[in-house]
CSV table of C-alpha atoms in Angstrom, one decimal:
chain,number,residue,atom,x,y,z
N,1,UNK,CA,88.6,-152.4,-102.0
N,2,UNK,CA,85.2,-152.5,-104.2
N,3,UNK,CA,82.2,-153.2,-101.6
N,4,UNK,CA,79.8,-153.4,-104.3
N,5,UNK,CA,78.0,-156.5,-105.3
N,6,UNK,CA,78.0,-157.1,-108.9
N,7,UNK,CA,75.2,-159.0,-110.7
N,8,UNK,CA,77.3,-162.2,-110.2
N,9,UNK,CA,77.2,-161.8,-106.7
N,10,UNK,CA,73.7,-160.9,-106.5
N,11,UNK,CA,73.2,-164.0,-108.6
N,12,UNK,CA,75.3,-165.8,-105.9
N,13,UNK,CA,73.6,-164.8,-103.2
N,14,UNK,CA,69.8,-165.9,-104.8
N,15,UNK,CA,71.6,-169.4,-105.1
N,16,UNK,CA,73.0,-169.6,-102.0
N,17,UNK,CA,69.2,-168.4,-100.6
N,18,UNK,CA,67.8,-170.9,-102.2
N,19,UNK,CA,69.8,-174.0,-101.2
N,20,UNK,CA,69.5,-173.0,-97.3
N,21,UNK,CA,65.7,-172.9,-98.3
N,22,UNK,CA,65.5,-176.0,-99.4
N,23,UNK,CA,68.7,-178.1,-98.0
N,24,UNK,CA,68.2,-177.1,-94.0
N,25,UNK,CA,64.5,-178.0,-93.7
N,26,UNK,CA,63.0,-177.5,-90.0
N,27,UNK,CA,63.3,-181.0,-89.4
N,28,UNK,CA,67.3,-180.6,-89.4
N,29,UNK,CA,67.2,-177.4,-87.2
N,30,UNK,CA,64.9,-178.8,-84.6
N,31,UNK,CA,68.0,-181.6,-84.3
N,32,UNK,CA,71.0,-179.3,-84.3
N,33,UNK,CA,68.9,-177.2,-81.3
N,34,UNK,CA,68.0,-180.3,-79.5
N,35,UNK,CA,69.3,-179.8,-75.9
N,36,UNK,CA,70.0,-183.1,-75.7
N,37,UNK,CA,73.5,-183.8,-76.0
N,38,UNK,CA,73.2,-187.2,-77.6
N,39,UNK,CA,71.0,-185.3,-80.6
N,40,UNK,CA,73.6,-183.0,-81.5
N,41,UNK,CA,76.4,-185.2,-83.3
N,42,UNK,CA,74.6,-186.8,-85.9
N,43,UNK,CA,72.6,-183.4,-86.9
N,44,UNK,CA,75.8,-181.3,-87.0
N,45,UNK,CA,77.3,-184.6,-89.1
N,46,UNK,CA,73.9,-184.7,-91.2
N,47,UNK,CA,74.3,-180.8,-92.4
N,48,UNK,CA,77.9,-180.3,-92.7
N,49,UNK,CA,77.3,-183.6,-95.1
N,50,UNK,CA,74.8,-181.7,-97.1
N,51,UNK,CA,77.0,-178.7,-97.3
N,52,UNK,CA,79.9,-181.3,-98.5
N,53,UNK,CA,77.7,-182.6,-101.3
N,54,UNK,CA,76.9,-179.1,-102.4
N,55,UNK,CA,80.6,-178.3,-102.7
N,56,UNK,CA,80.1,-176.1,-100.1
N,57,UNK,CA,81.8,-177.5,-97.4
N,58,UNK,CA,85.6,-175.6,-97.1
N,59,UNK,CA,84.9,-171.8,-98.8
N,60,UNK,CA,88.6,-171.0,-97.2
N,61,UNK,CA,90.5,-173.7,-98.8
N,62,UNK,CA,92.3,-173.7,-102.1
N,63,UNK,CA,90.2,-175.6,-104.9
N,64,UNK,CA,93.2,-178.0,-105.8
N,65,UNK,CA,92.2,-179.6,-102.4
N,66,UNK,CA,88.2,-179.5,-102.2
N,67,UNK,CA,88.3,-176.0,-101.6
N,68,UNK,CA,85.3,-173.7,-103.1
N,69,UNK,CA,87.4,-171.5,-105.3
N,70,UNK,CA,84.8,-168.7,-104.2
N,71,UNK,CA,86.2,-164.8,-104.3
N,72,UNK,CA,86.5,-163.0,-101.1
N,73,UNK,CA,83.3,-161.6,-102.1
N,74,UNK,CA,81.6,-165.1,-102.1
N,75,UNK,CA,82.3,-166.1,-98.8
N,76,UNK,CA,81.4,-163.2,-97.0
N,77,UNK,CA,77.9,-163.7,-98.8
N,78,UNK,CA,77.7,-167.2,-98.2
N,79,UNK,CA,78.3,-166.5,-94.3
N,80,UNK,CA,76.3,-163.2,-94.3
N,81,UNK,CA,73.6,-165.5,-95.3
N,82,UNK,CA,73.9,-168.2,-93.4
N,83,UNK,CA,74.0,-166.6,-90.2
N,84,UNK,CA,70.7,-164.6,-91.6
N,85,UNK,CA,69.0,-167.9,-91.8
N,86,UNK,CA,69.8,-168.4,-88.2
N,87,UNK,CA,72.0,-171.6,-89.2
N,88,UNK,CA,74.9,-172.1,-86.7
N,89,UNK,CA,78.6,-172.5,-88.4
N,90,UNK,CA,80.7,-175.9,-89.1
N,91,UNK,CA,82.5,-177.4,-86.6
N,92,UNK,CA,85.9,-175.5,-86.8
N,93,UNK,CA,88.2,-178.1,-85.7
N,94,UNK,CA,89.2,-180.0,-88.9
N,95,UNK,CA,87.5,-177.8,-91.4
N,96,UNK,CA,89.1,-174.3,-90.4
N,97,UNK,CA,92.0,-175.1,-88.1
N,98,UNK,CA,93.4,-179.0,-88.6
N,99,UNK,CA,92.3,-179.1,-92.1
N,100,UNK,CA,94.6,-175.5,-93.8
N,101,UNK,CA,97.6,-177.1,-91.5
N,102,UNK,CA,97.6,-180.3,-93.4
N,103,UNK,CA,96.7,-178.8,-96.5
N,104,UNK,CA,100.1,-176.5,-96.2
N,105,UNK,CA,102.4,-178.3,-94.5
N,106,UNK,CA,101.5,-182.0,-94.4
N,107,UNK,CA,103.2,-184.8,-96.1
N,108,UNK,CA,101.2,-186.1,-99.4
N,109,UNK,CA,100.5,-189.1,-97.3
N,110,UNK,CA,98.8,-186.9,-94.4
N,111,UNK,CA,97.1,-184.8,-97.1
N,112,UNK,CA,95.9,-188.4,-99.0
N,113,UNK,CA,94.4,-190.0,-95.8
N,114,UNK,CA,93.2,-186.9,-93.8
N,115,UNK,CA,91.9,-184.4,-96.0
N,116,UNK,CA,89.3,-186.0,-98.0
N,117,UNK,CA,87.6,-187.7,-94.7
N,118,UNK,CA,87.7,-184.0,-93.1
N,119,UNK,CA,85.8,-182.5,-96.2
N,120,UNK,CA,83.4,-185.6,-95.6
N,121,UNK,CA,82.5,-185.3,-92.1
N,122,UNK,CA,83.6,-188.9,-91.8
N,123,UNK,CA,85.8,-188.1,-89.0
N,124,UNK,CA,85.6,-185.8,-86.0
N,125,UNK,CA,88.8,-183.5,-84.7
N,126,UNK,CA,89.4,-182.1,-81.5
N,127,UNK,CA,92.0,-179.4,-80.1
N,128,UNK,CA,94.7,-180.2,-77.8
N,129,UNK,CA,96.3,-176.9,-77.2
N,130,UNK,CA,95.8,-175.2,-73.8
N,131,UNK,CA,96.7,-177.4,-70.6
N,132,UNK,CA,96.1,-177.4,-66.9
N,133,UNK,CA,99.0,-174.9,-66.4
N,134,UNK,CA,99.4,-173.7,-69.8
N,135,UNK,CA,96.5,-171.0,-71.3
N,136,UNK,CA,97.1,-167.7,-72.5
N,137,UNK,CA,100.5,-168.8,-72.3
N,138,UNK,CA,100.9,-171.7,-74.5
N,139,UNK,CA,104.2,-172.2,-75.6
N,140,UNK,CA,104.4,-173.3,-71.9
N,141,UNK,CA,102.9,-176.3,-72.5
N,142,UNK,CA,104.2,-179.5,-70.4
N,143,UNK,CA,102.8,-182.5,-72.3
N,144,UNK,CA,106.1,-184.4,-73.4
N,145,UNK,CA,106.5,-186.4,-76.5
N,146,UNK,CA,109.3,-188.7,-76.0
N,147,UNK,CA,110.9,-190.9,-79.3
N,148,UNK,CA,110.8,-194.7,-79.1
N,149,UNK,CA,111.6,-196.1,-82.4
N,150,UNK,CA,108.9,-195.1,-84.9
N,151,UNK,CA,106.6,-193.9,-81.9
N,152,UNK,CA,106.3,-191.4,-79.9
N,153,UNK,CA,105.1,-192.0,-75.8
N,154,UNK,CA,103.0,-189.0,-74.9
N,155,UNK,CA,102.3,-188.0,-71.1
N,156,UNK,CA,100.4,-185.1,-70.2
N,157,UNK,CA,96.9,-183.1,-70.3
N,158,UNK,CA,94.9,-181.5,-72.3
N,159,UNK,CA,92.0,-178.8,-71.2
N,160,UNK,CA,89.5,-176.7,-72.5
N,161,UNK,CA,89.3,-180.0,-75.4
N,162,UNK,CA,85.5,-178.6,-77.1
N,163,UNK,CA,83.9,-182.0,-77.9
N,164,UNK,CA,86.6,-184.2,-77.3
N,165,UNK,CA,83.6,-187.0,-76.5
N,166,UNK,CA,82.7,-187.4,-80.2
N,167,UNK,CA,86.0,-186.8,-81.5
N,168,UNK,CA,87.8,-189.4,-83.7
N,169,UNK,CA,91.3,-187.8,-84.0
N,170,UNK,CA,93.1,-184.9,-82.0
N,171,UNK,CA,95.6,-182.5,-83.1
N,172,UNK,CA,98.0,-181.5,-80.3
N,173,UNK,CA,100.8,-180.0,-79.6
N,174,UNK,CA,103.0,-181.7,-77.6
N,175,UNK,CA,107.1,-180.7,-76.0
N,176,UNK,CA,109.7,-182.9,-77.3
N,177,UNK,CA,112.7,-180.7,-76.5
N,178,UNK,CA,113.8,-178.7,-73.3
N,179,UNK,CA,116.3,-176.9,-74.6
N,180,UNK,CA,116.2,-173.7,-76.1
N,181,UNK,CA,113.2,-171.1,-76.3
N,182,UNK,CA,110.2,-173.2,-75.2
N,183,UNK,CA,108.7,-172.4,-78.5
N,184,UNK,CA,111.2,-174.1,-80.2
N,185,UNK,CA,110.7,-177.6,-78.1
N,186,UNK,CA,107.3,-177.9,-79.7
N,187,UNK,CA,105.9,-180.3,-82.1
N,188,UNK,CA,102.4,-181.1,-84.0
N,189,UNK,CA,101.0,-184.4,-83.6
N,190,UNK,CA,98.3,-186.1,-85.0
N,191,UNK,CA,96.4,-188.5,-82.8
N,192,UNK,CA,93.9,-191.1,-83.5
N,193,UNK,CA,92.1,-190.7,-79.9
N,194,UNK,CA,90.7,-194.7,-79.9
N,195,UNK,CA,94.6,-195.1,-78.8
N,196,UNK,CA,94.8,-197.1,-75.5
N,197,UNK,CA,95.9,-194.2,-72.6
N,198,UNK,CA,93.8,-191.7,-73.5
N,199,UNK,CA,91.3,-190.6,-71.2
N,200,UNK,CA,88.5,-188.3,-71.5
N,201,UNK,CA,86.9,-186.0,-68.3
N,202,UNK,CA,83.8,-184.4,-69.0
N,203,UNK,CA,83.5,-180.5,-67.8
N,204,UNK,CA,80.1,-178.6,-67.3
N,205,UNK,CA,80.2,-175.0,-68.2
N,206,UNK,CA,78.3,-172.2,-66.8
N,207,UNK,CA,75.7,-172.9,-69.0
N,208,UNK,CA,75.0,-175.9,-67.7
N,209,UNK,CA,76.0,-177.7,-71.5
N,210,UNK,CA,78.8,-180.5,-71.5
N,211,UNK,CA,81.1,-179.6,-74.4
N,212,UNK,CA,84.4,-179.3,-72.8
N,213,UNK,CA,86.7,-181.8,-71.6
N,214,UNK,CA,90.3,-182.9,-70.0
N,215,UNK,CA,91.7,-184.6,-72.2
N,216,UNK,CA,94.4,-187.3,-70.1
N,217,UNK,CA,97.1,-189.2,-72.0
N,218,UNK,CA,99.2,-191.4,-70.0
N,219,UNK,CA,101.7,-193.7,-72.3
N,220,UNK,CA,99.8,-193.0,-75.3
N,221,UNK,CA,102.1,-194.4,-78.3
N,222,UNK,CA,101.8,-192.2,-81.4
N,223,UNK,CA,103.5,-193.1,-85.0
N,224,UNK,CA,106.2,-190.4,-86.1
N,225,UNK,CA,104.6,-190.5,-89.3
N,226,UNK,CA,101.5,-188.8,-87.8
N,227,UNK,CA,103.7,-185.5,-87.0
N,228,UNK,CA,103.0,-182.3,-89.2
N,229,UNK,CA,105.9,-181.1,-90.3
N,230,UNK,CA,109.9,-181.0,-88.6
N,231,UNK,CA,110.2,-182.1,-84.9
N,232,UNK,CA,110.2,-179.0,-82.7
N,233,UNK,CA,109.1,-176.8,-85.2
N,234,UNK,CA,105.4,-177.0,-84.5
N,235,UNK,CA,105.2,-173.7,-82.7
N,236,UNK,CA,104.9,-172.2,-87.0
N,237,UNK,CA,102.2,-174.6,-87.5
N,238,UNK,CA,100.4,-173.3,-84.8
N,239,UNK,CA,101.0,-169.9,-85.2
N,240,UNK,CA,99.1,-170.4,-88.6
N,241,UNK,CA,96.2,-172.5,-87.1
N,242,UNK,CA,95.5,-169.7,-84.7
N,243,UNK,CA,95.6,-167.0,-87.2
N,244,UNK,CA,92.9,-169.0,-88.7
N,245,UNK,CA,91.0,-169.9,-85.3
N,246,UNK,CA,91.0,-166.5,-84.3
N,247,UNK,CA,89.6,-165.3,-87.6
N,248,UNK,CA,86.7,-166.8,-87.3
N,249,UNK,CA,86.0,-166.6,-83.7
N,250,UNK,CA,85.4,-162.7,-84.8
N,251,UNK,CA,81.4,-164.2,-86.0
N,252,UNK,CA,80.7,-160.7,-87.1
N,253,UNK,CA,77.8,-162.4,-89.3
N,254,UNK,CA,76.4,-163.9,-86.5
N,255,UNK,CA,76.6,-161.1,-84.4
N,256,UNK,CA,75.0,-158.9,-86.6
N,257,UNK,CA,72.1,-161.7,-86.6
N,258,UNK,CA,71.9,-161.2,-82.6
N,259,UNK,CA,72.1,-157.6,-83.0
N,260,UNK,CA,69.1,-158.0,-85.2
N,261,UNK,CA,67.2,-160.9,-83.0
N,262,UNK,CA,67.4,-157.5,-79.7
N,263,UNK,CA,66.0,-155.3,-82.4
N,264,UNK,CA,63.2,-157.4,-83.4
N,265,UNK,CA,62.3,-158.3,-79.3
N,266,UNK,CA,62.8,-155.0,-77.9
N,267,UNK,CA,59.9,-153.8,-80.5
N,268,UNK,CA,57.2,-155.9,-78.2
N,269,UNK,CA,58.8,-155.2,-74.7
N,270,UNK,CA,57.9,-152.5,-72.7
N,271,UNK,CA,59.6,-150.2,-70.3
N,272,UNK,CA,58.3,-147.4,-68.4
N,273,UNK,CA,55.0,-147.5,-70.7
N,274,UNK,CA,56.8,-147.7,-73.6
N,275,UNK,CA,58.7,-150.1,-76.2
N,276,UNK,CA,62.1,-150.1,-75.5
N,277,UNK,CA,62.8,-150.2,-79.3
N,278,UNK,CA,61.8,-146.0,-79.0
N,279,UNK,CA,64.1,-145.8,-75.7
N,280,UNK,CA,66.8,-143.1,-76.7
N,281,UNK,CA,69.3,-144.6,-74.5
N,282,UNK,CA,68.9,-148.4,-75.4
N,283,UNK,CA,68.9,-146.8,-79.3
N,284,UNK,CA,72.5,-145.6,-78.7
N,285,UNK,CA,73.2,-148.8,-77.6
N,286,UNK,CA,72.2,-150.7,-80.0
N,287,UNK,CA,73.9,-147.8,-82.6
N,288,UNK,CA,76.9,-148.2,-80.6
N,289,UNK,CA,77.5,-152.3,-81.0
N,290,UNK,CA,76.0,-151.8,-85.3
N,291,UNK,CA,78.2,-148.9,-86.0
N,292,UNK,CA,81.6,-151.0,-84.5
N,293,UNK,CA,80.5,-154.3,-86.4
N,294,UNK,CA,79.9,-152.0,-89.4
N,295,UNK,CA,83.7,-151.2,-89.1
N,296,UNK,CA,84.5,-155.0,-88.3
N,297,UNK,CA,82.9,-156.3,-91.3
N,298,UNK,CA,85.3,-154.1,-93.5
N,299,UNK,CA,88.3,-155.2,-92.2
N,300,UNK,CA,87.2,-159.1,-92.4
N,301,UNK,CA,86.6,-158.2,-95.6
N,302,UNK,CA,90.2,-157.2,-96.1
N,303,UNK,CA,91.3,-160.5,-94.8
N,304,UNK,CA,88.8,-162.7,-97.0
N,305,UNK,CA,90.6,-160.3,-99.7
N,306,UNK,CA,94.1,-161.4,-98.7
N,307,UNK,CA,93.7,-165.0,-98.2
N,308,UNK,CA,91.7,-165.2,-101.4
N,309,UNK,CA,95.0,-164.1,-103.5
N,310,UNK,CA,96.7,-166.7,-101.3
N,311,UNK,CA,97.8,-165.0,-98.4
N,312,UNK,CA,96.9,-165.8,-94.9
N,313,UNK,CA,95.5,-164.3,-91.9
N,314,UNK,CA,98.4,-161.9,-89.9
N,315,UNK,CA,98.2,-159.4,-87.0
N,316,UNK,CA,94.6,-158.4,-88.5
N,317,UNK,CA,93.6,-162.0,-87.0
N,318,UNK,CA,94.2,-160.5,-83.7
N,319,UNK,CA,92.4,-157.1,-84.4
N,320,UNK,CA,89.4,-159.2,-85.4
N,321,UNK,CA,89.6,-161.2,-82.4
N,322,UNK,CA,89.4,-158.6,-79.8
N,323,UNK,CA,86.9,-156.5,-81.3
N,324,UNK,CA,84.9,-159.4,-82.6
N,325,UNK,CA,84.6,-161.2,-79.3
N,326,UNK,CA,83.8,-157.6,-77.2
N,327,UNK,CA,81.0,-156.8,-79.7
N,328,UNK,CA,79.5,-160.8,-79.5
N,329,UNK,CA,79.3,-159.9,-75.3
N,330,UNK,CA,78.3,-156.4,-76.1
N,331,UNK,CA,75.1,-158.1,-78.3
N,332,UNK,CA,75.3,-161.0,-75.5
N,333,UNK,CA,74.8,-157.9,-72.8
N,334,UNK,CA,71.6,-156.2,-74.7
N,335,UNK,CA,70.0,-159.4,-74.7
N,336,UNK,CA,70.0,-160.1,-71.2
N,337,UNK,CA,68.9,-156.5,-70.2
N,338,UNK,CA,66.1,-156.8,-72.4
N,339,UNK,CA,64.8,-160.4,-70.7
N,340,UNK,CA,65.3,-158.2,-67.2
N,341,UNK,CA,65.0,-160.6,-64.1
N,342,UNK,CA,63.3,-163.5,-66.4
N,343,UNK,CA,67.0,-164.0,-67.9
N,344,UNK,CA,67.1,-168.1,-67.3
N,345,UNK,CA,66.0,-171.1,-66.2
N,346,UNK,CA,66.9,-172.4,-63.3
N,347,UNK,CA,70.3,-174.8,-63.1
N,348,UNK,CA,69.6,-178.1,-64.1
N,349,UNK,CA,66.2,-177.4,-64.6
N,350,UNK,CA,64.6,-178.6,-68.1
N,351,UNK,CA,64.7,-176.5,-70.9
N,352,UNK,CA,60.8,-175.8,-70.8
N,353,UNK,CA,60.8,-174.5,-67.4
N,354,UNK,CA,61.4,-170.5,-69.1
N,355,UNK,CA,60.5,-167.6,-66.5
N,356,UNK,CA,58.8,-165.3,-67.8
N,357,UNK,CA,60.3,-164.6,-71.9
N,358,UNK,CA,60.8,-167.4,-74.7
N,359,UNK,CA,63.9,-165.8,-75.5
N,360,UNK,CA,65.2,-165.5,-71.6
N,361,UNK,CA,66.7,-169.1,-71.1
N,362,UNK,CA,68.6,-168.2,-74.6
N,363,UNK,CA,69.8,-165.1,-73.2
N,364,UNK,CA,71.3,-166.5,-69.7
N,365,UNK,CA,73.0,-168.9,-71.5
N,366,UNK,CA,74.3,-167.0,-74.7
N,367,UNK,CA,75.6,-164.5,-72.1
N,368,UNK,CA,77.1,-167.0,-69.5
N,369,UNK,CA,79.4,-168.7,-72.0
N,370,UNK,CA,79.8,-166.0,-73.5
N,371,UNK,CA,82.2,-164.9,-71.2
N,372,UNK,CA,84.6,-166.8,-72.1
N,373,UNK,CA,85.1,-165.7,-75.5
N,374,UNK,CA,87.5,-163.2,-74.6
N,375,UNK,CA,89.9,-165.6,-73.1
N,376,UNK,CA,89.5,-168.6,-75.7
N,377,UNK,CA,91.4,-169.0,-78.9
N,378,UNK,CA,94.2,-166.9,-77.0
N,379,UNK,CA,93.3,-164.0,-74.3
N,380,UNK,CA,92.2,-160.8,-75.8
N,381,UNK,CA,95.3,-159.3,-73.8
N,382,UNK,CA,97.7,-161.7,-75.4
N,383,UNK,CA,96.3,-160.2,-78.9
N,384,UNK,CA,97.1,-156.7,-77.9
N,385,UNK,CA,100.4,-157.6,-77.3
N,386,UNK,CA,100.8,-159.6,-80.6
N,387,UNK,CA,99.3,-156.2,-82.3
N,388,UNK,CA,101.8,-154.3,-80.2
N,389,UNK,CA,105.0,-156.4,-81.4
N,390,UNK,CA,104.0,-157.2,-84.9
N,391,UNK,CA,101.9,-154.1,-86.2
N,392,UNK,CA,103.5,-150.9,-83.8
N,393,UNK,CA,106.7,-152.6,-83.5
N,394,UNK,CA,107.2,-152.0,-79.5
């Protein structure tokens, strides 16, 4: 694999400088960081629409369907750089996980009325995977799908749903068969979620942010023409969404960025008389988390590689996973030992009542949520085993 950048890609990277410059003004990044809930929609709407009229929108998908056509080498500039510029990613749901399932195994009517309104922004997707008794282990899932005529009645629960109160559609899976393995009962719906019986629960996090939800459906009537794919087959689809999912829940560019954000703080505070930056101890550390995302970065560069010639994320979706999310708590972990005991705010408290250092509130939070990204998108020990099975063969 050639590492190198050549003059193209230098040239790439100067443009894609340039357009951040210009096209995600302080204005727009004041909005997307607004605490306030009711902010955050429209701004996230507002860029990804900027992107989408850039031709920037979908750098994974294949150019036939809106994709960029960029080379592996492309996108990992394009993200390199984006996270650089402190700019938070798209929203995943219908541009890296809904969107590649359509795109592959949709019908040409699915493909015709979904896909261009997902490059767009004009429509928001949610998740329906894990349940109230179904996490790590999904293909447990209870919520039934039963066949009425052209319809199917859905009954069930969805948990964990990440902004399910915007959201204009959901894609869930959903049991339609008992028989069998329970991955083979299993099929991919699409649902519009302004369908009378579905009801949405708000959940506070840790963090004190609302972006989870239960999502309730009780009698919800769905058109069979809205399933991806064959009935009870939709444990494949799903395998390949999470492939996806789990790829980029690795954010090696953005935690590089946070990596750097410690560095740059721990040059102004002061331990024991002197900067922590010249600490021998907290150096290792902060050599320890850049030397393991040094080795990440290579083998998300292998992916990009793959899936550029056509492929698609494998096992290596797992690998990046586990040591993607330990390295974003590891970053998550510096942060807050650097803010000491001025790590937050107080809960509920506004967002300008920081103790002690700007950065604290950012670091209690960051770190709070943060735990949970070794359990979401599919446990870090489920990925081991997947690794186990599929790579060592045990």
């Amino acid at each position: 694999m050639d590492t190198s950048f050549s003059a193209e890609d230098l040239a790439f990277r100067d443009e894609v400088r340039e357009f951040f410059a210009t096209a995600y003004d302080p204005e727009l990044d004041a909005r997307l960081n607004n605490p306030d809930p009711s902010v955050f929609p429209a701004a996230i709407v507002d860029w990804q629409k900027r992107l989408h009229d850039r031709g920037w929108i979908a750098p994974g998908w294949p150019e036939a369907v809106g994709g960029t056509g960029w080379t592996a080498t492309q996108s990992f500039i394009f993200e390199t750089e984006r996270a650089a510029h402190g700019i938070r990613d798209v929203l995943p749901f219908g541009l890296k996980m809904v969107g590649p399932v359509i795109y592959t195994f949709g019908t040409d009517e699915q493909k015709e009325r979904f896909l261009p309104k997902i490059l767009a922004s004009d429509e928001w997707w949610c998740q329906g995977y894990s349940e109230p008794g179904s996490g790590s282990d999904l293909a447990s899932l209870k919520t039934r799908a039963v066949r009425d005529g052209d319809d199917y009645i859905i009954n069930g629960a969805k948990i964990w749903t990440s902004y399910a109160q915007f959201a204009d559609w959901i894609f869930c899976l959903v049991r339609t068969s008992t028989e069998g393995k329970k991955q083979e009962g299993i099929s991919f719906l699409l649902i519009d979620m302004k369908t009378p019986g579905i009801k949405v629960n708000p959940i506070v996090s840790i963090d004190d942010h609302h972006s989870l939800n239960e999502v309730e459906f009780n009698n919800v009537r769905v058109p069979v023409a809205n399933r991806i794919g064959e009935e009870n087959k939709g444990w494949t689809y799903a395998k390949a969404l999470l492939a996806h999912e789990r790829t980029a829940i690795a954010e090696v560019a953005d935690t590089k960025r946070w990596v750097q954000m410690v560095k740059d703080y721990a040059t102004t505070e002061v331990n024991g008389g002197k900067r922590l930056i010249d600490d021998p101890l907290f150096q290792k550390r902060i050599s320890d988390v850049e030397i393991e995302l040094m080795a990440l970065e290579f083998t998300e560069l292998r992916v990009l590689a793959s899936v550029a010639k056509g492929g698609a994320p494998g096992a290596e979706s797992s690998l990046l996973k586990i040591k993607g999310t330990e390295l974003q708590q590891a970053s998550q972990e510096l942060l807050m030992d650097l803010a000491a005991h001025y790590q937050g705010v107080r809960p509920g408290a506004p967002e300008a009542e920081v103790l002690g250092h700007e950065f604290g509130s950012k670091a209690f939070k960051k770190y709070m949520y943060g735990r949970a990204s070794t359990i979401y998108g599919g446990s870090n020990e489920v990925q081991r085993n997947i690794i186990a099975k599929a790579v060592l063969g045990l």
